[in-house]
PDB file of C-alpha atoms in Angstrom:
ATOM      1  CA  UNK A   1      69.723 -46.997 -46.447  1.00 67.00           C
ATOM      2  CA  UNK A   2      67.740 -46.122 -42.924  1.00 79.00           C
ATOM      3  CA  UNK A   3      64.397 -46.855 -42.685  1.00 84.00           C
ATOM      4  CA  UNK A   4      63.393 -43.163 -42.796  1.00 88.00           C
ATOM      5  CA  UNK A   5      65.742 -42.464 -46.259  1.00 86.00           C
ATOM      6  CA  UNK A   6      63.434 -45.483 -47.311  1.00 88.00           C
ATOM      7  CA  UNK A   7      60.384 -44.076 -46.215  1.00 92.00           C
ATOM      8  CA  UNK A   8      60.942 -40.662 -47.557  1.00 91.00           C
ATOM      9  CA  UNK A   9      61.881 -42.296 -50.906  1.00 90.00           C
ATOM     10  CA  UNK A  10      58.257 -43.926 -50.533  1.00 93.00           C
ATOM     11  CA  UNK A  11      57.029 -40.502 -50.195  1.00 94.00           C
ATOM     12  CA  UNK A  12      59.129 -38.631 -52.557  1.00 91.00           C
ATOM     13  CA  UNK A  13      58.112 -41.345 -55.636  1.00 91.00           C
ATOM     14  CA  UNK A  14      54.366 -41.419 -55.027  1.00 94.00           C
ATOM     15  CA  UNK A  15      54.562 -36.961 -54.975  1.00 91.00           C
ATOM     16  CA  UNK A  16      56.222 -37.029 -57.979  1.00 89.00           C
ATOM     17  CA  UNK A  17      53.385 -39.755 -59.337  1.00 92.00           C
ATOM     18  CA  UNK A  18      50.875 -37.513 -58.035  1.00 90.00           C
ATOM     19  CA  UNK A  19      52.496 -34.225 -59.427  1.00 85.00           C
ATOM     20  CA  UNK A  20      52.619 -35.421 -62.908  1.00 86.00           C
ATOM     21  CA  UNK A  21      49.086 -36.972 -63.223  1.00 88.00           C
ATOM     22  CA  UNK A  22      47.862 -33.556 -62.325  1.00 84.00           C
ATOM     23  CA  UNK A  23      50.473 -31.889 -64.948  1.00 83.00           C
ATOM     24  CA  UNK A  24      48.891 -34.917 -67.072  1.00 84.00           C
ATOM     25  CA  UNK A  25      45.346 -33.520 -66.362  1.00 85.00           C
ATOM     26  CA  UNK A  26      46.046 -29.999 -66.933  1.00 80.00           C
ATOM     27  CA  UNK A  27      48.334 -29.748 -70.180  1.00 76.00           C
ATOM     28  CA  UNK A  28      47.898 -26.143 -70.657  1.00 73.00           C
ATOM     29  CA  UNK A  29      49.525 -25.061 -67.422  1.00 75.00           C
ATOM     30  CA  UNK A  30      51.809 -27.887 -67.399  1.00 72.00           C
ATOM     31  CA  UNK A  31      55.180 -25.896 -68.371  1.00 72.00           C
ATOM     32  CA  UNK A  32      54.572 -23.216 -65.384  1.00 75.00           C
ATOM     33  CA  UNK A  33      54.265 -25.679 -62.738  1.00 77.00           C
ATOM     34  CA  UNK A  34      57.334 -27.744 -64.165  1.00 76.00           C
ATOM     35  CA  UNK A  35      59.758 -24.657 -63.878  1.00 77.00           C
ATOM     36  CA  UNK A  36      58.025 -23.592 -60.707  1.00 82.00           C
ATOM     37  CA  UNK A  37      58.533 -26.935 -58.938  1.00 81.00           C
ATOM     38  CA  UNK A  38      62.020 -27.651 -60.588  1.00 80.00           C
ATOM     39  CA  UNK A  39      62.943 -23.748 -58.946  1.00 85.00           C
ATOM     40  CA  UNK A  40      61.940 -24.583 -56.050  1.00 90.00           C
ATOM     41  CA  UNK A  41      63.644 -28.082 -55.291  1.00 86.00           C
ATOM     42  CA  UNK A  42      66.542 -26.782 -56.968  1.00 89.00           C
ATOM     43  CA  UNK A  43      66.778 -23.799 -54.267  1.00 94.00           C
ATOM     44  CA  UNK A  44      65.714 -26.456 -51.850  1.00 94.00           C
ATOM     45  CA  UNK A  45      68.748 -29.139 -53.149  1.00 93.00           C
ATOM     46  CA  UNK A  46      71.423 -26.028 -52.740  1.00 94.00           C
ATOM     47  CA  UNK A  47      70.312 -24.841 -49.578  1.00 95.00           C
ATOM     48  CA  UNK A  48      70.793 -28.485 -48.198  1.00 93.00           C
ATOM     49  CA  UNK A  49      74.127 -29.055 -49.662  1.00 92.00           C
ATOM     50  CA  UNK A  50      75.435 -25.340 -48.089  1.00 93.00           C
ATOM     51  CA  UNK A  51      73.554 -26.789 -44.777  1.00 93.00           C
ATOM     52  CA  UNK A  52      75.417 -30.030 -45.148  1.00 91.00           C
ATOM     53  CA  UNK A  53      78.809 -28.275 -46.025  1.00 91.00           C
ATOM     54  CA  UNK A  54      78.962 -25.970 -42.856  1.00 91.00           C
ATOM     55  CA  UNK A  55      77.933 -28.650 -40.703  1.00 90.00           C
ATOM     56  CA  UNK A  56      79.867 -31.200 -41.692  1.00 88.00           C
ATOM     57  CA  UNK A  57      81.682 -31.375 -44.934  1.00 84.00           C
ATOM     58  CA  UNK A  58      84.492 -29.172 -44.255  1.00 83.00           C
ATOM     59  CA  UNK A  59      85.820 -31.109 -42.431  1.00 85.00           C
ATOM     60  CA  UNK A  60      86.247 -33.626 -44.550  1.00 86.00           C
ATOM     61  CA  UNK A  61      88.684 -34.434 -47.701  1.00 85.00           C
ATOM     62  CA  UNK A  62      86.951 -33.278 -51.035  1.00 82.00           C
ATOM     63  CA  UNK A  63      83.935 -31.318 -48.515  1.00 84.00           C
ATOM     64  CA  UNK A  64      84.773 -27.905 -50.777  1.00 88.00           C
ATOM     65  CA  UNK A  65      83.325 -29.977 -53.763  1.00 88.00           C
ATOM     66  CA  UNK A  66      79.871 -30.105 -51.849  1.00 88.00           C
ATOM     67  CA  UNK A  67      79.923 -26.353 -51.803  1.00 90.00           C
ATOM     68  CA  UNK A  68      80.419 -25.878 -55.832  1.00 91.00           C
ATOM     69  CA  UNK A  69      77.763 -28.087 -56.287  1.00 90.00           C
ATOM     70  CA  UNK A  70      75.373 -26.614 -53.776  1.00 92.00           C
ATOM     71  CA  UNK A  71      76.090 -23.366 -55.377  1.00 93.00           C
ATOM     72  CA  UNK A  72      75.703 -24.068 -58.887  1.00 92.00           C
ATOM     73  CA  UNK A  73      72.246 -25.552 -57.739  1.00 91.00           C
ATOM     74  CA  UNK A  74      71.123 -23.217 -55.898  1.00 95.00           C
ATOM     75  CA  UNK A  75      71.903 -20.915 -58.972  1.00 93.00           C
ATOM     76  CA  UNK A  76      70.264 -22.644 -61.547  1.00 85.00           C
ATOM     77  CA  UNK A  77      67.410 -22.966 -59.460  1.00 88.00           C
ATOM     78  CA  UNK A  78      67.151 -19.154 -59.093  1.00 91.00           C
ATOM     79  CA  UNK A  79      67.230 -18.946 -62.904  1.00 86.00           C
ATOM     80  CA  UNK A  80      64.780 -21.339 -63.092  1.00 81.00           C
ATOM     81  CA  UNK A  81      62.573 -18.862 -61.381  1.00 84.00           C
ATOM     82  CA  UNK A  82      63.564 -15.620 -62.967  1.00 85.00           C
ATOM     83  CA  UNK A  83      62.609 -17.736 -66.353  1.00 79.00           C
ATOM     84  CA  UNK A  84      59.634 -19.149 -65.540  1.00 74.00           C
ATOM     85  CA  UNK A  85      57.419 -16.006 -66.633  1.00 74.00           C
ATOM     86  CA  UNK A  86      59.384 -16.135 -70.047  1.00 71.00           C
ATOM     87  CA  UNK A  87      57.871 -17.989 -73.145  1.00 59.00           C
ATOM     88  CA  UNK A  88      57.573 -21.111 -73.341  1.00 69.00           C
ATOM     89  CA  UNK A  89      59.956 -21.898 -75.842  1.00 68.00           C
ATOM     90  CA  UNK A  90      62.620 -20.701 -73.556  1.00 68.00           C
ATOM     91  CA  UNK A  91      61.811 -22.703 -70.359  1.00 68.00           C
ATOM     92  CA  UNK A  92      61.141 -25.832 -72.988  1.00 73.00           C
ATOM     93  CA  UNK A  93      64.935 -25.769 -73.860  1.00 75.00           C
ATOM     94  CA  UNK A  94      66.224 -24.731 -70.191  1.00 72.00           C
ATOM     95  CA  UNK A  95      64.524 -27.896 -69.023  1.00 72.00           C
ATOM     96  CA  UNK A  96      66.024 -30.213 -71.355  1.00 79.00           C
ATOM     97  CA  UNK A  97      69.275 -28.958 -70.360  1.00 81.00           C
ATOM     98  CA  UNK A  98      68.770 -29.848 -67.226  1.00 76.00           C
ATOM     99  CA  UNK A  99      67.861 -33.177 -68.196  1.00 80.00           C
ATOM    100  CA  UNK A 100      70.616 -33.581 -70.589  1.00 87.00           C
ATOM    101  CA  UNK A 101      73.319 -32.610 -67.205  1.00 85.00           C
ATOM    102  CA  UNK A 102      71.086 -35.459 -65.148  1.00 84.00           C
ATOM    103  CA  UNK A 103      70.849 -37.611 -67.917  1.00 87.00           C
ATOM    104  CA  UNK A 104      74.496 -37.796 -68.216  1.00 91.00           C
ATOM    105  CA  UNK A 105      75.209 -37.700 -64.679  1.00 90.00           C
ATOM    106  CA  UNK A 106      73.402 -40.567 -64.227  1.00 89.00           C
ATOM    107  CA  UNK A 107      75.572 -42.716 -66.884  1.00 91.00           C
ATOM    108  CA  UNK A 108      78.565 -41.423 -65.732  1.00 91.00           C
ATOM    109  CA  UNK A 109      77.483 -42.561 -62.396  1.00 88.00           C
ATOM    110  CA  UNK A 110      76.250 -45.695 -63.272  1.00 89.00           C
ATOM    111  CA  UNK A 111      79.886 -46.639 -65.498  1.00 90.00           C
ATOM    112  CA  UNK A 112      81.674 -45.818 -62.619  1.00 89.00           C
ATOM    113  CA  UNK A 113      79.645 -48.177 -60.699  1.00 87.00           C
ATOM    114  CA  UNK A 114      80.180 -50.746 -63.444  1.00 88.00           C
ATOM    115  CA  UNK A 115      83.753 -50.433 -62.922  1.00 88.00           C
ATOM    116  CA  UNK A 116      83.625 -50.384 -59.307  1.00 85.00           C
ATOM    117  CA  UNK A 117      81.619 -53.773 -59.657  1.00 83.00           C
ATOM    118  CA  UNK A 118      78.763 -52.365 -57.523  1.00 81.00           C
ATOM    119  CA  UNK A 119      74.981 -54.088 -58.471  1.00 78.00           C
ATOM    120  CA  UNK A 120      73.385 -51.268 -58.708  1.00 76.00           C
ATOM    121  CA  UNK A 121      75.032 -49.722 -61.987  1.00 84.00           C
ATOM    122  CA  UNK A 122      72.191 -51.137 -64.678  1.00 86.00           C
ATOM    123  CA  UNK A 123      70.067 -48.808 -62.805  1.00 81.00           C
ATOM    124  CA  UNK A 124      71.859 -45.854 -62.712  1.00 83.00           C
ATOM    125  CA  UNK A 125      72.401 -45.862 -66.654  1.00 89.00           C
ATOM    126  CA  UNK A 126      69.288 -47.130 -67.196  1.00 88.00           C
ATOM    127  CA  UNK A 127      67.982 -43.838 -65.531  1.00 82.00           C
ATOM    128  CA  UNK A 128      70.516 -41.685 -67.368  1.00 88.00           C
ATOM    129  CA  UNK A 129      69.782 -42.989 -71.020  1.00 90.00           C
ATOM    130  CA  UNK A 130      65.924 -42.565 -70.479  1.00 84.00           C
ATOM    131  CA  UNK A 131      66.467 -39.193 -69.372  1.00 82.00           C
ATOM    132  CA  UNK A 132      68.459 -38.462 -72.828  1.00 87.00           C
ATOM    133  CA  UNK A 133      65.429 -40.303 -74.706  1.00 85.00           C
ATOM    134  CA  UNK A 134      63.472 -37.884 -73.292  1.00 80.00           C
ATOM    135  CA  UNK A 135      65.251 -35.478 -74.199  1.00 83.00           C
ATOM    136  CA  UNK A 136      65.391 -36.134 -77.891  1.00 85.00           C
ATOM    137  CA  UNK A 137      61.456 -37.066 -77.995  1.00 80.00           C
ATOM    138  CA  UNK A 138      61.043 -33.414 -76.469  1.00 78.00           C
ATOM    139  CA  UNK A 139      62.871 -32.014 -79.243  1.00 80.00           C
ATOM    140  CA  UNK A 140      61.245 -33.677 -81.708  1.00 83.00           C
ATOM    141  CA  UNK A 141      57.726 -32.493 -80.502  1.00 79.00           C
ATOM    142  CA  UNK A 142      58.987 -28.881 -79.126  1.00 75.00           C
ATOM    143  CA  UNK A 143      56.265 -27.403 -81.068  1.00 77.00           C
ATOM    144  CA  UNK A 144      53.199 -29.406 -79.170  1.00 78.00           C
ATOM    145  CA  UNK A 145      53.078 -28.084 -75.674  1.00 76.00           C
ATOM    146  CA  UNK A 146      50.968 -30.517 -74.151  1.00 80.00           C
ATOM    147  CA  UNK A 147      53.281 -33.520 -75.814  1.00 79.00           C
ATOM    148  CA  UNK A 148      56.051 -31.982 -74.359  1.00 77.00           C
ATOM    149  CA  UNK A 149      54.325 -32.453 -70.998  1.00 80.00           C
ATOM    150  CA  UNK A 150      53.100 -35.811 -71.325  1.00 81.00           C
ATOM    151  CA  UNK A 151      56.099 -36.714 -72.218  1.00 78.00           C
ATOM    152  CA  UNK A 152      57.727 -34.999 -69.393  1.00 77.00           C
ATOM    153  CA  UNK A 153      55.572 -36.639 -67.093  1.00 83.00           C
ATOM    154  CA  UNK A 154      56.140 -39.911 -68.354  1.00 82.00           C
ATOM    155  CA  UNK A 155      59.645 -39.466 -67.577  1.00 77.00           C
ATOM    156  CA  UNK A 156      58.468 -38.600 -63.952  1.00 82.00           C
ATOM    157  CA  UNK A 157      56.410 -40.954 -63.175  1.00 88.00           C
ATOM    158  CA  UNK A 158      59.476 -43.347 -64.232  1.00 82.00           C
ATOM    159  CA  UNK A 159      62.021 -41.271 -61.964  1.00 81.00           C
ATOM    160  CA  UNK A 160      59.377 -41.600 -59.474  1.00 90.00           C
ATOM    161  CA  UNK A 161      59.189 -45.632 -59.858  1.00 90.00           C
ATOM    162  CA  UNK A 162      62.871 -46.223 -59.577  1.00 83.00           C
ATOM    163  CA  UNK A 163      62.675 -44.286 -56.659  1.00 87.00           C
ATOM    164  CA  UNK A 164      60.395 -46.345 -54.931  1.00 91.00           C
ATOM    165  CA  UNK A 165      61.854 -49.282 -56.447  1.00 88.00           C
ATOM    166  CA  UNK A 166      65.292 -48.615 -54.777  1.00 84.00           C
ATOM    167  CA  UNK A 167      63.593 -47.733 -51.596  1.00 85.00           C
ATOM    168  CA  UNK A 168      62.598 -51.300 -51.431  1.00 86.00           C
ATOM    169  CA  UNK A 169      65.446 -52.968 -52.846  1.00 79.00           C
ATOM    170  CA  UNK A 170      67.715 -54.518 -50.129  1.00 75.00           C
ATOM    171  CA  UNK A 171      71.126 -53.168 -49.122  1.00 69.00           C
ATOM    172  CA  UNK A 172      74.089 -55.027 -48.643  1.00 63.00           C
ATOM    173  CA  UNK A 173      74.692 -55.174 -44.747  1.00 60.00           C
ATOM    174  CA  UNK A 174      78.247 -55.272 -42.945  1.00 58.00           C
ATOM    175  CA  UNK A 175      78.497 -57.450 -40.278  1.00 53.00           C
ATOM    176  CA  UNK A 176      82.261 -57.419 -38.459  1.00 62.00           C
ATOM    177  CA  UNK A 177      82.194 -60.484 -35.922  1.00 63.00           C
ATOM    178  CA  UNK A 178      83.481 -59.345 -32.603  1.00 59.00           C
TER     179      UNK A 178
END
């Protein structure tokens, strides 16, 4: 990892900290600004990945996968949007899809790491299996709304940590002796 992918990790974390304290301060508002700002980095993610894909993926073996995903991203995050003004109810469950796909995601990752012998697999599934707690606390409170966004939050604020915990953590450096 570069110093700036470490630095904007630094940044990224302590934004999503400061996001969900405010979300934590203002309950009542809480599930509007969580589809609005998942919409947005959703749209954000795709347009990166079709950015990435033109410029340089094609080119390379397993590049057309990059486009799928940037697409299917860049979808949801437009239905993200055109749900947001919908009840509540609605945009409850869309979310914890979405954390159910990153969730598992995340422990698929984090096996294949496992089997791949790389350190940084407790991590990954770590991640993953707290975003599936979530999921089933936010199910069991889907009546409370402001519950639903503490918890929500809390799960943010420990994305946001492991974010900032990996920007620190050291990398494993090649050397080749010349």
């Amino acid at each position: 990892m570069s110093m700036l992918q470490r630095v904007q990790n630094v940044l990224a974390g302590l934004l999503m900290i400061a996001g969900s304290v405010v979300m934590i301060l203002s309950p009542d508002d809480g599930c509007a600004v969580i589809a609005w700002s998942l919409s947005i980095l959703m749209i954000l993610a795709g347009i990166r990945s079709f950015f990435y894909y033109f410029t340089m993926a094609r080119h390379m073996v397993g590049g057309e996968m990059l486009l799928y995903t940037g697409a299917i991203v860049f979808d949801f995050g437009m239905l993200t949007n055109a749900v947001s003004d919908s009840p509540k109810l609605f945009v409850i469950f869309y979310l914890l899809l979405i954390h159910a796909f990153s969730g598992l995601v995340d422990i698929l990752r984090g096996l294949e790491a496992k089997r791949l012998e790389a350190p940084s697999w407790r991590l990954a599934t770590i991640r993953g299996i707290i975003n599936l707690l979530t999921i089933v606390f936010c199910v069991i409170f889907v009546r409370s709304t402001q519950v639903l966004v503490g918890i929500y939050c809390l799960g943010l604020i420990y994305s946001a940590c492991t974010r900032i915990y990996s920007a620190f953590r050291k990398t494993a450096m090649v050397y080749i002796p010349r």
